[in-house]
Amino acid sequence: QVQLVESGGGLVQPGGSLRLSCATSAIIFSSCAMAWYRQAPGKQRELVAAFNSLGKTNYADSVKGRFTISEDNAKHTVDLQMDSLSPEDTAVYYCNAARYNSYGARVAQYWGQGTQVTVSS
């Protein structure tokens, strides 16, 4: 059962911009902390941007100042605005949702199928 669906990936020139969107259910959106990860060829999946349980944002050093994560409560979506893109940003980008219990333990995690972002030329 598909619960997270990414869109917005594609081919862009260096210096360009893309906006990724992750659509999910109201149940997941209201109960989970949302995040974006990426995985480049030959590298491990890494955290790009995330919300914590208090709604604060966290960014990888490599994207800070260029990427912005945001949520739309009405549409149950989480977006990643990507500006000033460079070839090093080329990767498959994944939406992630994680739920924690009252003890701080993660009790559920959901992944999208991923969307390809290629920065070239």
Coordinates of N, CA and C in Angstrom, one line a residue:
Q1 N 0.8 -1.2 0.0 CA 0.0 0.0 0.0 C 0.9 1.2 0.0
V2 N 0.7 2.1 -1.0 CA 1.5 3.3 -1.1 C 0.9 4.4 -0.2
Q3 N 1.8 4.9 0.7 CA 1.4 5.9 1.7 C 2.1 7.2 1.5
L4 N 3.2 7.2 0.8 CA 4.0 8.5 0.5 C 4.3 8.5 -1.0
V5 N 4.0 9.6 -1.6 CA 4.3 9.7 -3.1 C 5.0 11.0 -3.4
E6 N 6.2 10.8 -3.9 CA 7.0 12.0 -4.2 C 6.8 12.4 -5.7
S7 N 6.9 13.7 -6.0 CA 6.8 14.2 -7.3 C 7.7 15.4 -7.5
G8 N 8.0 15.9 -8.7 CA 8.7 17.1 -8.9 C 10.1 16.9 -9.4
G9 N 10.6 15.7 -9.4 CA 12.0 15.5 -9.8 C 12.2 15.7 -11.3
G10 N 13.4 15.8 -11.8 CA 13.7 16.0 -13.2 C 15.1 16.4 -13.4
L11 N 15.4 16.9 -14.6 CA 16.7 17.3 -15.1 C 16.7 18.8 -15.0
V12 N 17.8 19.4 -14.4 CA 17.9 20.8 -14.3 C 19.4 21.2 -14.4
Q13 N 19.7 22.4 -15.0 CA 21.0 22.8 -15.1 C 21.6 23.4 -13.8
P14 N 22.9 23.4 -13.6 CA 23.5 24.0 -12.4 C 23.0 25.4 -12.2
G15 N 22.7 25.7 -11.0 CA 22.1 27.0 -10.6 C 20.6 27.1 -10.7
G16 N 20.0 26.1 -11.2 CA 18.6 26.1 -11.4 C 17.9 25.6 -10.1
S17 N 16.5 25.5 -10.2 CA 15.7 25.2 -9.0 C 14.7 24.1 -9.4
L18 N 14.3 23.4 -8.4 CA 13.2 22.4 -8.4 C 12.5 22.4 -7.1
R19 N 11.2 22.1 -7.2 CA 10.4 21.9 -6.0 C 9.8 20.5 -5.9
L20 N 10.2 19.8 -4.9 CA 9.7 18.4 -4.7 C 8.5 18.5 -3.8
S21 N 7.6 17.5 -4.0 CA 6.4 17.5 -3.2 C 6.2 16.0 -2.8
C22 N 5.8 15.8 -1.5 CA 5.4 14.5 -1.0 C 4.0 14.5 -0.5
A23 N 3.2 13.7 -1.1 CA 1.8 13.6 -0.7 C 1.6 12.4 0.2
T24 N 0.8 12.6 1.2 CA 0.6 11.4 2.2 C -0.8 11.5 2.7
S25 N -1.2 10.6 3.6 CA -2.5 10.6 4.2 C -2.6 11.6 5.3
A26 N -3.8 11.9 5.7 CA -4.0 12.8 6.8 C -3.6 12.1 8.1
I27 N -3.7 10.8 8.2 CA -3.3 10.1 9.4 C -1.8 10.2 9.6
I28 N -1.1 9.9 8.6 CA 0.4 9.9 8.6 C 0.9 11.3 8.8
F29 N 0.3 12.3 8.1 CA 0.8 13.6 8.2 C 0.6 14.2 9.6
S30 N -0.5 13.9 10.2 CA -0.8 14.5 11.6 C -0.1 13.8 12.7
S31 N 0.4 12.6 12.5 CA 1.0 11.8 13.6 C 2.5 11.6 13.4
C32 N 3.1 12.1 12.3 CA 4.5 11.8 12.0 C 5.3 13.1 11.9
A33 N 6.6 12.9 12.1 CA 7.6 13.9 11.8 C 8.1 13.7 10.4
M34 N 8.0 14.7 9.5 CA 8.3 14.5 8.1 C 9.8 15.0 7.8
A35 N 10.3 14.3 6.8 CA 11.7 14.6 6.4 C 11.9 14.2 4.9
W36 N 13.0 14.8 4.4 CA 13.5 14.4 3.1 C 14.9 13.8 3.2
Y37 N 15.1 12.7 2.5 CA 16.4 12.1 2.4 C 16.8 12.0 0.9
R38 N 18.1 11.7 0.7 CA 18.5 11.5 -0.7 C 19.6 10.5 -0.7
Q39 N 19.8 9.8 -1.9 CA 20.8 8.8 -2.1 C 21.4 9.0 -3.4
A40 N 22.7 9.4 -3.4 CA 23.4 9.6 -4.7 C 24.1 8.2 -5.1
P41 N 24.4 8.1 -6.4 CA 25.1 6.9 -6.8 C 26.3 6.5 -6.0
G42 N 26.4 5.3 -5.5 CA 27.6 4.9 -4.7 C 27.6 5.4 -3.3
K43 N 26.6 6.1 -2.9 CA 26.6 6.6 -1.5 C 25.4 6.1 -0.7
Q44 N 25.6 6.2 0.6 CA 24.5 5.8 1.5 C 23.4 6.9 1.5
R45 N 22.2 6.5 1.9 CA 21.1 7.5 2.0 C 21.4 8.4 3.2
E46 N 21.2 9.7 2.9 CA 21.5 10.7 3.9 C 20.3 11.6 4.2
L47 N 20.2 12.2 5.4 CA 19.2 13.1 5.7 C 19.5 14.5 5.0
V48 N 18.5 15.1 4.4 CA 18.7 16.3 3.8 C 18.0 17.5 4.6
A49 N 16.7 17.3 5.0 CA 16.0 18.3 5.7 C 14.9 17.6 6.5
A50 N 14.6 18.1 7.7 CA 13.6 17.4 8.5 C 12.9 18.4 9.5
F51 N 11.7 18.0 9.9 CA 11.1 18.6 11.0 C 11.2 17.7 12.2
N52 N 11.4 18.3 13.4 CA 11.4 17.5 14.6 C 10.0 17.6 15.2
S53 N 9.8 17.0 16.4 CA 8.4 16.9 17.0 C 7.9 18.3 17.4
L54 N 8.7 19.3 17.5 CA 8.3 20.6 17.8 C 8.2 21.5 16.6
G55 N 8.3 21.0 15.4 CA 8.2 21.7 14.2 C 9.4 22.5 13.8
K56 N 10.5 22.3 14.5 CA 11.8 23.0 14.1 C 12.4 22.2 13.0
T57 N 13.1 23.0 12.1 CA 13.8 22.4 11.0 C 15.2 22.1 11.2
N58 N 15.7 21.1 10.5 CA 17.1 20.8 10.5 C 17.6 20.5 9.1
Y59 N 18.7 21.0 8.7 CA 19.3 20.8 7.3 C 20.7 20.2 7.3
A60 N 21.0 19.4 6.3 CA 22.4 19.0 6.1 C 23.2 20.3 5.8
D61 N 24.4 20.3 6.3 CA 25.3 21.4 6.0 C 25.4 21.7 4.5
S62 N 25.4 20.7 3.7 CA 25.6 20.9 2.3 C 24.5 21.6 1.6
V63 N 23.3 21.6 2.2 CA 22.1 22.2 1.6 C 21.6 23.5 2.3
K64 N 22.1 23.7 3.5 CA 21.7 24.8 4.3 C 21.8 26.1 3.5
G65 N 20.7 26.9 3.5 CA 20.7 28.2 2.8 C 20.3 28.0 1.4
R66 N 20.2 26.8 0.9 CA 19.7 26.6 -0.5 C 18.4 25.8 -0.6
F67 N 18.2 24.9 0.4 CA 17.0 24.1 0.4 C 16.1 24.6 1.5
T68 N 14.8 24.4 1.3 CA 13.8 24.8 2.3 C 12.7 23.7 2.4
I69 N 12.5 23.2 3.6 CA 11.4 22.2 3.8 C 10.2 22.9 4.3
S70 N 9.0 22.5 3.9 CA 7.8 23.2 4.3 C 6.6 22.1 4.3
E71 N 5.6 22.4 5.0 CA 4.4 21.6 5.1 C 3.2 22.3 4.8
D72 N 2.2 21.7 4.2 CA 0.9 22.2 3.9 C -0.1 21.4 4.7
N73 N -0.7 21.9 5.7 CA -1.6 21.1 6.6 C -2.9 20.8 5.8
A74 N -3.4 21.7 5.0 CA -4.6 21.4 4.3 C -4.5 20.3 3.2
K75 N -3.3 20.3 2.6 CA -3.1 19.3 1.5 C -2.4 18.0 2.0
H76 N -1.9 18.0 3.2 CA -1.2 16.9 3.8 C 0.1 16.6 2.9
T77 N 0.8 17.6 2.6 CA 2.0 17.5 1.8 C 3.2 18.1 2.5
V78 N 4.4 17.6 2.2 CA 5.6 18.2 2.6 C 6.5 18.5 1.4
D79 N 6.9 19.7 1.2 CA 7.7 20.1 0.0 C 9.2 20.4 0.3
L80 N 10.0 20.3 -0.7 CA 11.4 20.6 -0.6 C 11.7 21.6 -1.7
Q81 N 11.9 22.8 -1.4 CA 12.3 23.8 -2.4 C 13.8 23.8 -2.5
M82 N 14.3 23.5 -3.7 CA 15.7 23.3 -4.0 C 16.2 24.4 -4.9
D83 N 17.1 25.3 -4.4 CA 17.6 26.4 -5.2 C 19.1 26.3 -5.3
S84 N 19.6 27.0 -6.3 CA 21.1 27.0 -6.6 C 21.7 25.6 -6.6
L85 N 21.0 24.8 -7.4 CA 21.4 23.4 -7.5 C 22.7 23.2 -8.2
S86 N 23.5 22.2 -7.7 CA 24.8 21.8 -8.3 C 24.8 20.4 -8.6
P87 N 25.8 19.9 -9.4 CA 25.8 18.5 -9.8 C 25.9 17.6 -8.6
E88 N 26.5 18.1 -7.5 CA 26.6 17.3 -6.2 C 25.2 17.0 -5.6
D89 N 24.2 17.7 -6.0 CA 22.8 17.4 -5.5 C 22.1 16.3 -6.3
T90 N 22.7 15.8 -7.3 CA 22.1 14.7 -8.1 C 22.0 13.5 -7.2
A91 N 20.7 13.0 -7.1 CA 20.4 11.9 -6.3 C 18.9 11.5 -6.5
V92 N 18.6 10.4 -5.9 CA 17.2 10.0 -5.7 C 16.7 10.6 -4.4
Y93 N 15.7 11.4 -4.4 CA 15.2 12.0 -3.2 C 14.0 11.3 -2.7
Y94 N 14.0 11.0 -1.4 CA 12.9 10.2 -0.7 C 12.2 11.0 0.4
C95 N 10.9 10.9 0.4 CA 10.1 11.4 1.5 C 10.1 10.4 2.6
N96 N 10.2 10.9 3.9 CA 10.2 10.0 5.0 C 9.2 10.5 6.1
A97 N 8.5 9.6 6.7 CA 7.6 10.0 7.9 C 7.9 9.0 9.0
A98 N 8.1 9.6 10.2 CA 8.4 8.8 11.4 C 7.5 9.2 12.6
R99 N 7.1 8.1 13.3 CA 6.2 8.4 14.4 C 6.9 7.9 15.7
Y100 N 6.8 8.6 16.8 CA 7.5 8.3 18.0 C 6.4 8.1 19.1
N101 N 6.7 7.2 20.1 CA 5.8 7.1 21.3 C 6.2 8.0 22.4
S102 N 5.5 7.9 23.5 CA 5.8 8.9 24.6 C 7.1 8.7 25.3
Y103 N 7.8 7.6 25.0 CA 9.1 7.3 25.5 C 10.2 7.8 24.6
G104 N 9.8 8.3 23.4 CA 10.8 8.8 22.5 C 11.3 7.8 21.5
A105 N 10.7 6.6 21.5 CA 11.1 5.5 20.6 C 10.4 5.6 19.3
R106 N 11.0 5.4 18.2 CA 10.4 5.4 16.9 C 9.6 4.1 16.8
V107 N 8.3 4.2 16.5 CA 7.4 3.1 16.5 C 6.9 2.8 15.1
A108 N 7.1 3.8 14.1 CA 6.7 3.6 12.7 C 7.5 4.4 11.8
Q109 N 7.8 4.0 10.6 CA 8.5 4.7 9.6 C 8.0 4.4 8.3
Y110 N 7.8 5.4 7.4 CA 7.3 5.2 6.1 C 8.2 5.9 5.1
W111 N 8.4 5.2 3.9 CA 9.2 5.8 2.8 C 8.4 5.8 1.5
G112 N 8.7 6.9 0.8 CA 8.2 7.0 -0.6 C 9.1 6.2 -1.5
Q113 N 8.6 6.1 -2.8 CA 9.4 5.4 -3.8 C 10.6 6.1 -4.3
G114 N 10.6 7.4 -4.1 CA 11.7 8.3 -4.5 C 11.5 9.0 -5.9
T115 N 12.1 10.1 -6.0 CA 12.0 10.8 -7.3 C 13.5 11.3 -7.7
Q116 N 13.8 11.1 -8.9 CA 15.2 11.4 -9.4 C 15.4 12.9 -9.7
V117 N 16.4 13.4 -9.1 CA 16.9 14.8 -9.4 C 18.3 14.7 -10.0
T118 N 18.4 15.2 -11.3 CA 19.7 15.2 -12.0 C 20.0 16.7 -12.3
V119 N 21.2 17.1 -11.9 CA 21.7 18.4 -12.1 C 22.9 18.2 -13.0
S120 N 22.8 18.7 -14.3 CA 23.8 18.5 -15.3 C 23.9 19.6 -16.3
S121 N 25.1 19.7 -16.9 CA 25.5 20.7 -17.9 C 25.9 22.0 -17.3

